[in-house]
Amino acid sequence: MATVLYVAAVLIAADTAVLDLMRYALYLALALTLPGTLVYRALRRTPHSLLDDLAMGTAVGLVLELPAWTLASVLDVRGALWVWPLVVVVLFGAVPRLRRHLVPRYSATAPVGFSWAVGGAVAFFTTYLSSTFLQRNPILPTGEDTRQYLDLAYQLSLAGEAKHQFPLHVPQVAGEPLFYHWFGYAHMASSSMIGGIDLPVVALRLAIPFLCALAIVLTAVVGWRISGKPLAGAVAAVLFFVVGETNFTDPVTMPFGTQSSFVIWHGMSMIYSWVLLLALIGVVWGCISGALGRGGFVLAFLFLVASSGAKASSLPVVALALLATFLVVLVARRRIPWTLLTLGVLTGAAQLFAMAVLFRFQAYGVTPEPMWSFERFWTPPDGPMWLAVVPVWFAFLVNMQLRTAGIVPLIWLRRGRLDPTQVFLLAGGIGGPLIYLMVKQPGDGNQYFTRAGFTFAVLLSAWGYALVFERARLSLAARVFLAAEALLLAVVLVFAQFRLAGAATPSVPPRAIDPLMPLLRWALVLATIGLVIAALWPALSRWLPALRGRGGVVALTALLVVGAPGLIMDMRKSERFPNGGAYATISLPKSRVDAARWLRDNSAPGDVVATNAHCINDAAAAGYCDPRSFWLSAYAERRVLVEGWAFAPRVSEAGSWAFWDPDLLARNDAAFTSPTAASLGALRAEDGVRWLVADRLAGPESPELQVLARLRYSNDRVLVYELS
């Protein structure tokens, strides 16, 4: 309860209306957790704990929401979407065999220490979100100088599309099919429709903190269930959402992608997919171990299908992990593991569904090119090539994979004899980075395979830590000392980066490896300190007998904590740049959003809009258009004939920002610069355009528009015309 109150206080401090918060809480409790938990109870075999039921049940609720949203959209009865959870509850109350799931009995309760650790992780990460996201991006622009990270408007436009249309199209190019992982945005739309909450409030305040909190709890629950150790679950949650990537720059840089947490709020498909992937890992364990019974395969199918449209990077990692596990078990036991084969077939079917139906075999620029992500850092050496390759590999492992160090002692303690669940986690933890290294995607999009692998790796790493911790047989006093060591080390590391870290500076002459040098130097310093302490440990143990046999757990704790400054440094970076300016931002003037929201309130959902604003740069001065303009479709929640087309599938495949239909673009722009009754009539009849939105700063509109169309709204910058 303390964590819930803290999260609520943070959201209220970020200008979230109390009424919206209450509506969202009711939506979560009654439209996700309640029906999802009932269905989960009916499908799983034996109750474990209330926390397990609620966490996994909420994830099931997210999955069930998708077919309910689809049916309501196809039948065009979106206003009745709130009925689906009611149907589930009534069904469980009316059918005697299902009624027993209303009040189950549990064999376990969450330990107090586990609960406080997980609650602390949620509170910490919510604080991080407040600093980097909530406090930097207002729900609505407050003035003409407001800036916003450029992807936020795009994802809001997808949520608006899901709220009003089916099948989904690219909102910025009316009629262009959307081949994309859009399931998370259908969730946002459902939150808005069922909860009666304004979509920008859902997108910029409520959905991300909720999904992050759910992912943290799921990490802890799944870690506890698969290992049988509450400590493993708590440590996994901390490794995933408190310990960040390791670097030694200020402002912090991420040479192998972006800060893991940044990919959460700038595009919510990542955190949405993590929730489903974590639950899927728990279900796979339940199927392998038999803990879930036959209902586990139904749950696996549900989570696989949902994951297929949550993030394109999820299922390839799952498929690789299942394949590796299948082969290992087949060789070790010399018989076909039918459970793994069944799960593999279900995964293949879900992946085929994603490729054929959701993505229509669009690759979004992903092509095989081994080591593409590393080649940029390879400096040709005077000697052997390995002198260039090894430092880059080492930097990647320290930067991205240090929190997975607990895997090594787990393999050692088990003498390499891993059970199938451990093999599955190890294969997923390796498979994600492996795919990242084998493919190329512009904009470092291949990094998301590594992010998918995190879900597997942190669970196994925490499991390994729990084994090392148990072997140390610490007294209560020693446990307090170990916790104090971890906290003190984290504070020292943060303080050191505050005082000593600086920007990555190029050498003279510049070398490709220069961005990695601060990290490599910092790793060398820490390794030297660690070796010195290791050399002195026998003497310290003789002086202080309580240290005997505890070196392993102390060393592993220190190693896992090294990344503690990561999120703190990201918060420090964000505080230096207003309005989320720590990353690429664009102008989001209040006048534009006011006009778009007026249009939303005074038009029909099926109306198509045309605009003269396509570019976020001065195209005339630059000689090209940067077509990442999404504000109109985002805040009007309407399809635009041609707005900004940068994220359309055709652009990704072509590798060029040139619009693929110049005739359409010319007709669109002519409606503003040289309109005639005939041209506007054709735009209305052939393209379905009913509204024209003219931005004076994007270009002057013809005075003929005042005669040929009806002016319905205007402010100092934007005019909205209606075509009859």
XYZ file of C-alpha atoms in Angstrom:
724
model
C 0.000 0.000 0.000
C 2.895 2.362 0.762
C 4.206 1.843 -2.784
C 0.776 2.482 -4.322
C 0.417 5.715 -2.372
C 3.894 6.834 -3.403
C 3.240 6.156 -7.088
C -0.058 8.035 -6.837
C 1.692 10.986 -5.197
C 4.295 11.086 -7.978
C 1.600 11.075 -10.661
C -0.401 13.804 -8.911
C 2.784 15.873 -8.612
C 3.130 15.507 -12.400
C -0.260 17.230 -12.890
C -2.336 14.061 -13.180
C -5.904 14.822 -12.132
C -7.058 12.862 -9.100
C -10.264 11.918 -10.916
C -8.280 10.492 -13.838
C -6.126 8.551 -11.393
C -9.203 7.092 -9.708
C -10.772 6.163 -13.029
C -7.582 4.477 -14.147
C -7.289 2.555 -10.873
C -10.855 1.285 -11.312
C -10.121 0.349 -14.913
C -7.039 -1.645 -13.857
C -8.799 -3.386 -10.995
C -12.133 -4.182 -12.660
C -11.324 -4.414 -16.377
C -7.859 -6.046 -16.295
C -6.884 -7.621 -12.988
C -10.260 -9.073 -11.980
C -11.215 -10.855 -15.228
C -7.623 -11.795 -16.014
C -7.058 -13.283 -12.567
C -10.233 -15.358 -12.780
C -9.200 -16.788 -16.143
C -5.662 -17.442 -14.893
C -7.015 -19.302 -11.865
C -9.180 -21.451 -14.116
C -6.211 -22.391 -16.317
C -3.420 -22.903 -13.802
C -3.380 -26.116 -11.796
C -2.457 -25.280 -8.197
C -2.691 -21.913 -6.410
C 0.622 -20.562 -5.196
C 0.183 -17.077 -3.765
C -2.180 -14.154 -4.079
C 0.632 -12.067 -5.565
C 1.238 -14.682 -8.255
C -2.460 -14.750 -9.152
C -2.761 -10.962 -9.302
C 0.439 -10.351 -11.294
C -0.060 -13.150 -13.806
C -3.794 -12.460 -13.874
C -3.249 -8.825 -14.814
C -0.983 -9.939 -17.656
C -3.718 -12.337 -18.794
C -6.161 -9.419 -18.626
C -3.945 -7.458 -21.023
C -4.060 -10.383 -23.435
C -7.826 -10.904 -23.208
C -8.364 -7.198 -23.788
C -7.018 -7.579 -27.342
C -9.738 -9.871 -28.765
C -12.374 -7.888 -26.872
C -11.067 -4.661 -28.455
C -10.935 -6.356 -31.861
C -14.530 -7.562 -31.654
C -15.794 -4.170 -30.464
C -13.888 -2.463 -33.286
C -15.075 -4.822 -36.019
C -18.691 -4.503 -34.879
C -18.223 -0.753 -34.336
C -19.562 -0.952 -30.782
C -16.536 0.536 -29.043
C -18.741 2.170 -26.451
C -19.621 -1.304 -25.195
C -16.014 -2.424 -24.694
C -16.488 -2.177 -20.933
C -18.866 -5.158 -21.136
C -16.160 -7.796 -21.697
C -14.841 -7.928 -18.099
C -18.421 -7.998 -16.844
C -19.165 -11.022 -19.039
C -16.159 -12.855 -17.572
C -17.161 -12.100 -13.978
C -20.796 -13.109 -14.570
C -19.641 -16.334 -16.214
C -17.483 -17.260 -13.230
C -20.305 -16.432 -10.849
C -22.900 -18.426 -12.772
C -21.017 -21.635 -13.628
C -20.548 -23.868 -10.557
C -17.236 -25.350 -11.741
C -15.807 -21.855 -12.183
C -17.274 -20.393 -9.013
C -14.622 -22.017 -6.825
C -11.999 -19.755 -8.417
C -13.575 -16.709 -6.803
C -12.039 -17.503 -3.396
C -9.030 -19.879 -3.700
C -6.695 -21.022 -0.931
C -2.987 -20.301 -1.213
C 0.012 -22.332 -0.106
C 2.422 -19.394 0.130
C 2.548 -15.735 1.051
C 5.095 -13.177 -0.051
C 7.830 -12.720 2.595
C 8.045 -9.266 4.156
C 11.575 -8.639 2.893
C 10.558 -9.668 -0.622
C 7.581 -7.303 -0.546
C 9.621 -4.331 0.631
C 12.364 -4.995 -1.925
C 9.893 -5.199 -4.803
C 7.973 -2.171 -3.527
C 11.237 -0.266 -3.259
C 12.126 -1.162 -6.851
C 8.732 0.126 -8.024
C 9.169 3.347 -6.029
C 12.704 3.902 -7.345
C 11.756 3.323 -10.954
C 8.696 5.546 -10.654
C 11.019 8.267 -9.351
C 13.237 7.695 -12.372
C 10.246 8.000 -14.711
C 9.209 11.194 -12.958
C 12.631 12.748 -13.503
C 13.186 11.670 -17.107
C 9.667 11.501 -18.497
C 6.750 12.778 -16.426
C 8.286 16.076 -15.335
C 9.802 16.727 -18.771
C 6.736 16.222 -20.934
C 3.525 18.054 -20.038
C 0.243 16.328 -20.813
C -0.605 19.206 -23.139
C 1.707 22.006 -24.302
C 1.826 24.974 -21.972
C 3.100 27.501 -24.511
C 4.510 28.053 -27.961
C 8.004 27.058 -26.783
C 7.049 23.591 -25.510
C 9.247 20.809 -26.819
C 8.630 17.069 -26.756
C 10.508 13.935 -27.658
C 9.481 13.327 -31.268
C 8.264 9.716 -30.915
C 5.692 10.552 -28.241
C 3.313 12.204 -30.699
C 3.687 9.251 -33.064
C 2.724 6.682 -30.460
C -0.181 8.901 -29.381
C -1.363 8.927 -32.994
C -1.282 5.114 -33.062
C -3.368 4.991 -29.890
C -5.829 7.416 -31.492
C -5.986 5.239 -34.585
C -6.706 2.171 -32.445
C -9.390 4.073 -30.565
C -11.419 4.937 -33.666
C -10.420 2.719 -36.613
C -10.116 -0.906 -37.719
C -8.116 -2.236 -39.433
C -5.335 0.147 -38.476
C -3.657 2.397 -41.028
C -0.693 4.726 -40.783
C -2.480 7.736 -39.242
C -0.250 10.201 -41.085
C -1.024 8.758 -44.532
C -4.708 7.853 -44.789
C -5.258 4.527 -46.502
C -1.697 3.271 -45.972
C -1.852 -0.049 -44.054
C -0.017 -0.204 -40.728
C 2.341 -3.193 -40.683
C 3.682 -2.743 -37.189
C 3.647 -4.088 -33.625
C 0.663 -2.049 -32.510
C -0.953 -4.180 -29.766
C 0.296 -1.895 -26.985
C -1.481 1.050 -28.562
C -4.726 -0.919 -28.667
C -4.246 -1.281 -24.909
C -3.885 2.504 -24.587
C -7.037 2.995 -26.640
C -8.932 0.513 -24.472
C -7.762 2.300 -21.323
C -9.138 5.545 -22.691
C -12.465 4.084 -23.838
C -13.231 1.953 -20.781
C -11.843 4.386 -18.233
C -13.263 7.499 -19.894
C -9.834 9.151 -19.720
C -8.374 11.601 -22.229
C -5.892 9.763 -24.440
C -2.912 12.103 -23.799
C -3.355 11.495 -20.065
C -3.199 7.740 -20.659
C -0.173 7.983 -22.953
C 1.851 10.605 -21.068
C 0.980 9.834 -17.454
C -0.729 6.543 -16.683
C 0.108 3.666 -19.022
C 3.906 3.726 -18.718
C 4.121 3.796 -14.876
C 1.494 1.050 -14.636
C 3.233 -1.238 -17.131
C 6.607 -0.630 -15.470
C 5.219 -1.465 -12.026
C 3.559 -4.598 -13.412
C 6.796 -5.663 -15.119
C 8.741 -5.227 -11.863
C 6.234 -7.315 -9.904
C 6.137 -9.966 -12.638
C 9.935 -10.161 -12.698
C 9.921 -10.794 -8.956
C 7.041 -13.281 -9.067
C 8.403 -15.261 -12.012
C 11.886 -15.281 -10.487
C 10.436 -16.614 -7.249
C 8.310 -19.282 -8.935
C 10.904 -20.710 -11.334
C 13.686 -20.851 -8.739
C 11.605 -21.538 -5.662
C 13.537 -18.735 -3.953
C 11.908 -15.387 -3.073
C 15.388 -13.831 -2.941
C 15.944 -14.650 -6.612
C 12.736 -12.849 -7.552
C 13.565 -9.739 -5.547
C 17.123 -9.595 -6.901
C 15.882 -10.067 -10.478
C 13.528 -7.092 -10.087
C 16.384 -4.940 -8.781
C 18.784 -6.037 -11.533
C 16.207 -5.284 -14.211
C 14.786 -1.973 -13.011
C 17.214 -0.443 -10.510
C 20.660 -1.382 -11.820
C 21.268 0.220 -15.202
C 23.839 -0.077 -17.947
C 27.452 0.648 -17.010
C 29.336 3.621 -18.405
C 31.547 6.452 -17.175
C 30.484 9.552 -19.083
C 28.651 12.675 -17.972
C 26.273 13.368 -19.662
C 25.760 9.617 -19.806
C 26.079 7.982 -23.219
C 24.985 4.568 -24.451
C 27.348 3.346 -27.195
C 25.457 0.115 -27.883
C 21.958 1.571 -28.154
C 20.062 3.648 -25.623
C 19.569 3.533 -21.893
C 17.398 0.497 -21.242
C 14.879 2.607 -19.374
C 14.738 5.243 -22.092
C 13.406 2.676 -24.544
C 10.502 2.213 -22.137
C 8.983 5.665 -22.205
C 9.925 6.877 -25.677
C 8.032 3.934 -27.193
C 5.801 1.944 -24.887
C 5.869 -1.177 -27.044
C 9.073 -2.226 -25.249
C 7.649 -2.256 -21.727
C 4.341 -3.695 -22.961
C 6.229 -6.547 -24.615
C 8.355 -7.120 -21.487
C 5.207 -7.638 -19.414
C 3.959 -10.308 -21.804
C 7.405 -11.858 -22.215
C 7.968 -12.158 -18.465
C 4.580 -13.805 -18.035
C 5.346 -16.108 -20.970
C 8.626 -17.189 -19.338
C 6.675 -18.071 -16.211
C 4.189 -20.057 -18.276
C 6.943 -21.922 -20.157
C 8.419 -22.917 -16.785
C 4.963 -24.024 -15.659
C 4.568 -26.196 -18.761
C 8.053 -27.732 -18.457
C 7.689 -28.425 -14.743
C 4.035 -29.450 -14.939
C 3.068 -26.855 -12.335
C 0.409 -25.336 -14.606
C -1.051 -28.519 -16.069
C -2.706 -28.581 -19.494
C -4.026 -25.083 -19.017
C -0.437 -23.902 -19.303
C -0.489 -24.556 -23.040
C -3.575 -22.358 -23.407
C -1.801 -19.607 -21.475
C 1.312 -20.080 -23.600
C -0.730 -19.720 -26.790
C -2.399 -16.558 -25.486
C 0.898 -14.922 -24.492
C 2.643 -15.973 -27.704
C -0.060 -14.468 -29.917
C -0.110 -11.288 -27.821
C 3.694 -11.074 -27.925
C 3.647 -11.405 -31.712
C 2.106 -7.946 -32.041
C 3.613 -6.403 -28.916
C 7.192 -6.136 -30.188
C 8.753 -7.771 -33.225
C 11.900 -8.604 -31.249
C 10.176 -10.886 -28.706
C 9.261 -14.092 -30.512
C 12.574 -14.639 -32.362
C 14.350 -14.736 -28.995
C 11.712 -17.076 -27.528
C 11.941 -19.343 -30.585
C 15.723 -19.514 -30.364
C 15.569 -20.272 -26.626
C 13.002 -23.046 -27.114
C 14.962 -24.563 -30.005
C 18.183 -24.647 -27.988
C 16.388 -26.139 -24.983
C 14.697 -28.754 -27.163
C 18.030 -29.870 -28.639
C 19.810 -29.972 -25.281
C 17.041 -32.005 -23.637
C 16.761 -34.289 -26.669
C 20.475 -35.089 -26.570
C 20.642 -35.388 -22.767
C 17.559 -37.588 -22.294
C 17.505 -39.304 -25.700
C 13.773 -38.917 -26.083
C 11.573 -36.298 -27.680
C 10.569 -33.600 -25.167
C 6.980 -33.240 -26.355
C 6.244 -30.279 -24.107
C 9.063 -28.266 -25.664
C 8.075 -29.428 -29.144
C 4.488 -28.281 -28.552
C 5.675 -24.915 -27.264
C 7.957 -24.591 -30.271
C 5.126 -25.292 -32.705
C 2.927 -22.717 -30.953
C 5.772 -20.197 -31.141
C 6.292 -20.869 -34.834
C 2.586 -20.420 -35.497
C 2.538 -17.118 -33.600
C 5.613 -15.899 -35.474
C 4.069 -16.843 -38.806
C 0.904 -14.974 -37.824
C 2.996 -11.905 -37.014
C 5.001 -12.031 -40.234
C 2.084 -12.751 -42.558
C -0.806 -10.862 -40.974
C 0.646 -8.077 -38.830
C 3.822 -7.196 -40.718
C 3.008 -8.557 -44.194
C 6.631 -9.672 -44.411
C 7.917 -6.120 -44.010
C 11.445 -6.236 -42.542
C 11.711 -2.551 -41.539
C 15.309 -2.454 -42.712
C 16.470 -5.537 -40.771
C 19.096 -7.370 -42.849
C 21.712 -10.004 -41.993
C 25.073 -8.336 -41.391
C 27.183 -9.920 -38.638
C 29.017 -7.548 -36.298
C 27.498 -4.422 -37.882
C 26.886 -2.959 -34.411
C 30.537 -3.478 -33.448
C 32.306 -2.522 -36.669
C 31.833 1.199 -36.036
C 34.176 0.918 -33.015
C 36.898 -1.208 -34.568
C 40.094 0.808 -34.907
C 42.539 -0.853 -37.338
C 45.486 -1.853 -35.124
C 49.195 -1.834 -35.901
C 49.290 -5.480 -34.888
C 46.801 -8.394 -35.003
C 43.119 -7.667 -35.649
C 42.122 -9.130 -32.277
C 43.610 -6.028 -30.668
C 40.755 -4.083 -32.262
C 38.018 -6.646 -31.671
C 38.588 -7.732 -28.070
C 38.231 -4.244 -26.456
C 34.876 -3.715 -28.212
C 33.557 -7.091 -27.042
C 34.754 -6.372 -23.523
C 33.102 -2.938 -23.542
C 29.812 -4.469 -24.718
C 29.840 -7.066 -21.949
C 30.616 -4.471 -19.280
C 28.152 -1.916 -20.626
C 25.178 -4.144 -21.378
C 25.656 -7.508 -19.662
C 27.333 -6.927 -16.297
C 24.061 -7.382 -14.419
C 23.919 -10.939 -15.759
C 27.145 -11.943 -13.991
C 25.228 -14.237 -11.633
C 24.826 -16.714 -14.498
C 28.496 -17.730 -14.242
C 28.409 -19.003 -10.628
C 25.077 -20.731 -11.312
C 26.643 -22.757 -14.123
C 29.688 -23.417 -11.947
C 27.713 -24.544 -8.906
C 25.529 -26.834 -11.040
C 28.647 -28.236 -12.741
C 27.084 -27.341 -16.058
C 24.144 -29.691 -15.469
C 21.297 -27.217 -15.925
C 17.657 -28.194 -15.766
C 15.470 -27.407 -18.821
C 14.199 -24.123 -17.372
C 17.735 -22.932 -16.738
C 18.763 -23.938 -20.249
C 15.776 -22.003 -21.593
C 16.768 -18.882 -19.645
C 20.420 -19.193 -20.645
C 19.535 -19.658 -24.313
C 17.231 -16.633 -24.252
C 19.810 -14.526 -22.436
C 22.431 -15.389 -25.056
C 20.042 -15.508 -28.006
C 18.921 -11.891 -27.698
C 22.435 -10.390 -27.944
C 23.345 -12.977 -30.580
C 20.560 -11.843 -32.906
C 21.573 -8.214 -32.183
C 25.092 -8.984 -33.362
C 23.974 -10.903 -36.459
C 21.663 -8.307 -38.028
C 21.694 -4.687 -39.077
C 18.893 -2.176 -38.661
C 19.132 1.593 -39.155
C 18.774 3.643 -35.990
C 20.135 0.812 -33.821
C 16.734 -0.892 -33.934
C 18.470 -4.261 -33.584
C 19.219 -3.359 -29.943
C 15.693 -4.484 -29.032
C 16.733 -8.110 -29.427
C 19.242 -7.535 -26.632
C 16.486 -5.908 -24.557
C 14.282 -8.964 -25.086
C 17.153 -11.147 -23.919
C 17.362 -9.144 -20.677
C 14.139 -10.735 -19.424
C 15.731 -14.180 -19.548
C 19.199 -13.201 -18.370
C 18.267 -11.230 -15.231
C 16.110 -14.108 -13.981
C 18.957 -16.603 -14.370
C 21.509 -14.171 -12.942
C 19.372 -13.576 -9.866
C 18.915 -17.334 -9.498
C 22.688 -17.703 -9.496
C 23.029 -14.961 -6.907
C 20.515 -16.703 -4.657
C 22.554 -19.926 -4.838
C 25.762 -18.096 -3.923
C 23.955 -16.294 -1.119
C 22.634 -19.560 0.314
C 26.083 -21.190 0.230
C 27.508 -18.312 2.257
C 25.142 -19.146 5.163
C 25.112 -15.587 6.426
C 23.955 -14.658 9.872
C 21.469 -11.836 10.304
C 24.301 -9.442 11.105
C 26.223 -10.565 8.018
C 23.157 -10.056 5.835
C 22.798 -6.523 7.165
C 26.493 -5.941 6.436
C 26.091 -7.265 2.875
C 23.105 -4.996 2.237
C 25.040 -2.048 3.671
C 28.007 -2.925 1.440
C 25.801 -2.912 -1.656
C 24.174 0.400 -0.731
C 27.477 2.040 0.191
C 29.132 0.854 -2.999
C 26.229 2.192 -5.081
C 26.512 5.604 -3.366
C 30.301 5.691 -3.874
C 29.969 4.775 -7.546
C 27.330 7.449 -8.131
C 29.428 10.051 -6.298
C 32.509 9.050 -8.320
C 30.663 9.522 -11.593
C 29.254 12.852 -10.458
C 32.730 14.122 -9.573
C 35.050 12.384 -12.028
C 33.135 11.436 -15.190
C 33.048 13.771 -18.160
C 32.104 13.802 -21.805
C 33.773 11.291 -24.109
C 36.487 13.293 -25.866
C 38.103 12.194 -29.138
C 41.778 11.413 -29.233
C 44.252 13.049 -31.597
C 43.999 11.763 -34.222
C 40.413 10.521 -33.609
C 39.850 6.766 -33.396
C 36.673 4.744 -33.843
C 37.016 3.301 -30.351
C 37.084 6.729 -28.665
C 33.415 6.573 -27.460
C 34.269 3.386 -25.540
C 37.459 4.630 -23.879
C 35.844 6.163 -20.735
C 34.090 2.845 -20.089
C 37.247 0.802 -20.699
C 39.309 3.011 -18.381
C 36.635 2.848 -15.665
C 36.439 -0.929 -15.996
C 40.223 -1.127 -15.635
C 40.110 0.974 -12.468
C 37.345 -1.142 -10.934
C 39.052 -4.389 -11.948
C 42.297 -3.232 -10.343
C 40.515 -2.359 -7.098
C 38.749 -5.717 -7.167
C 41.994 -7.633 -7.676
C 43.671 -5.778 -4.817
C 40.781 -6.610 -2.473
C 40.841 -10.238 -3.644
C 44.566 -10.446 -2.884
C 44.012 -9.011 0.583
C 40.930 -11.113 1.337
C 42.786 -14.105 2.885
C 44.561 -11.780 5.288
C 41.337 -9.946 6.079
C 39.619 -13.298 6.711
C 42.290 -14.294 9.211
C 41.867 -10.956 10.961
C 38.056 -11.130 10.789
C 36.887 -14.777 10.773
C 33.332 -13.776 9.841
C 34.623 -13.082 6.315
C 35.741 -16.665 5.734
C 33.804 -18.372 2.983
C 31.935 -15.168 2.187
C 34.234 -13.734 -0.486
C 32.139 -15.081 -3.324
C 28.882 -13.474 -2.263
C 30.629 -10.167 -1.466
C 32.373 -10.118 -4.856
C 29.224 -11.040 -6.797
C 27.191 -8.416 -4.941
C 29.775 -5.766 -5.815
C 29.892 -6.865 -9.460
C 26.121 -6.700 -9.864
C 25.962 -3.253 -8.237
C 28.528 -1.676 -10.600
C 25.734 -0.515 -12.922
C 23.885 1.297 -10.117
C 24.811 4.797 -11.373
C 23.181 4.151 -14.771
C 19.654 5.398 -14.098
C 20.865 8.059 -11.663
C 23.128 9.480 -14.370
C 20.234 9.419 -16.816
C 18.164 11.421 -14.301
C 21.056 13.863 -13.925
C 21.235 14.216 -17.699
C 17.513 14.872 -17.991
C 17.589 17.588 -15.329
C 19.954 19.622 -17.495
C 17.593 19.718 -20.445
C 14.009 21.012 -20.075
C 11.025 19.375 -21.772
C 12.769 16.069 -22.244
C 15.518 17.754 -24.242
C 18.079 15.209 -23.144
C 17.090 13.410 -26.338
C 15.952 14.460 -29.807
C 12.989 16.796 -29.396
C 10.782 18.827 -31.656
C 8.692 21.922 -31.148
C 5.108 21.237 -30.015
C 3.405 24.655 -29.874
C 0.206 25.045 -27.904
C -1.491 26.654 -30.907
C -1.089 23.503 -32.963
C -2.407 21.190 -30.269
C -5.327 23.513 -29.468
C -6.394 23.426 -33.115
C -6.010 19.641 -33.327
C -8.065 19.043 -30.194
C -10.791 21.398 -31.424
C -10.904 19.325 -34.585
C -11.165 16.121 -32.540
C -14.144 17.518 -30.633
C -15.956 18.815 -33.709
C -15.440 16.107 -36.317
C -16.470 12.511 -36.836
C -13.924 9.719 -36.199
C -14.058 8.685 -39.856
C -13.286 12.166 -41.211
C -10.019 12.584 -43.120
C -7.918 15.719 -42.660
C -5.451 17.395 -45.001
C -2.636 19.682 -43.860
C 0.231 21.678 -45.295
C 2.536 20.771 -42.375
C 4.744 17.787 -43.190
C 8.255 18.613 -42.043
C 9.863 19.334 -38.673
C 12.674 21.298 -40.320
C 12.831 24.290 -42.637
C 12.665 22.243 -45.814
C 13.327 25.200 -48.104
C 16.509 26.172 -46.266
C 17.741 22.628 -45.713
C 16.947 21.421 -49.213
C 15.051 18.396 -47.922
C 12.031 17.556 -45.755
C 12.380 15.753 -42.432
C 8.870 14.197 -42.455
C 8.586 13.362 -38.743
C 5.592 15.593 -38.097
C 2.864 13.715 -36.185
C 1.119 16.337 -34.033
C -2.103 16.640 -36.049
C -2.955 12.937 -36.239
C -1.889 12.533 -32.593
C -4.003 15.205 -30.958
C -6.903 15.269 -33.451
C -7.160 11.444 -33.332
C -8.000 11.566 -37.021
C -6.414 10.168 -40.149
C -4.500 12.712 -42.220
C -4.258 12.467 -45.994
C -0.521 13.259 -45.884
C 1.158 14.496 -42.705
C 4.638 13.213 -41.794
C 5.415 9.890 -43.483
C 8.803 9.064 -41.891
C 7.631 5.953 -40.010
C 5.547 4.401 -42.787
C 6.709 0.886 -43.775
C 7.452 1.987 -47.329
C 10.003 4.488 -46.074
C 11.807 1.863 -43.980
C 12.016 -0.481 -46.933
C 13.119 2.216 -49.389
C 15.680 3.755 -47.041
C 14.713 7.239 -48.239
C 12.526 10.011 -46.842
C 11.120 10.864 -50.271
C 7.328 10.469 -50.396
C 6.387 7.555 -52.641
C 3.339 9.220 -54.249
C 4.395 12.692 -55.438
C 1.108 13.235 -57.264
C -0.884 12.757 -54.056
C 1.445 15.086 -52.156
C 1.127 17.706 -54.912
C -2.684 17.517 -54.861
C -2.638 17.783 -51.077
C -0.439 20.871 -51.053
C -2.284 22.495 -53.958
C -5.407 22.555 -51.792
C -3.635 25.198 -49.681
C -1.552 27.098 -52.217
C -3.789 27.126 -55.308
C -7.229 25.747 -54.510
C -10.088 25.620 -56.967
C -13.639 24.459 -56.533
C -12.866 21.478 -58.756
C -9.672 20.455 -56.920
C -11.264 20.723 -53.484
C -14.306 18.835 -54.725
C -12.072 16.044 -56.010
C -10.196 15.965 -52.700
C -13.507 15.593 -50.888
C -15.005 13.019 -53.257
C -11.960 10.890 -54.130
C -9.819 11.108 -50.981
C -12.536 11.583 -48.377
C -11.027 14.820 -47.063
C -13.476 16.922 -45.078
C -11.109 19.216 -43.158
C -8.141 21.377 -44.088
C -5.668 22.393 -41.382
C -3.375 25.207 -42.468
C -0.282 26.083 -40.446
C 0.820 29.581 -41.424
C 4.424 28.885 -40.405
C 4.539 25.828 -42.642
C 3.551 27.972 -45.607
C 1.047 30.664 -46.602
C -2.421 29.563 -47.601
C -4.252 31.001 -50.581
C -6.868 33.685 -49.828
C -9.185 31.645 -52.058
C -9.631 29.175 -49.214
C -11.746 31.748 -47.361
C -14.145 31.666 -50.320
C -14.052 27.981 -51.269
C -14.161 26.480 -47.771
C -15.759 27.372 -44.476
C -13.406 28.657 -41.787
C -14.383 26.909 -38.549
C -11.465 27.602 -36.213
C -8.404 29.836 -36.099
C -5.734 31.066 -33.720
C -2.558 33.043 -34.266
C -0.946 30.190 -36.162
C -3.422 27.527 -37.315
C -6.661 27.702 -39.309
C -9.174 24.877 -39.705
C -11.459 24.810 -42.756
C -14.378 22.514 -43.463
C -15.174 21.285 -46.953
C -18.838 20.933 -47.803
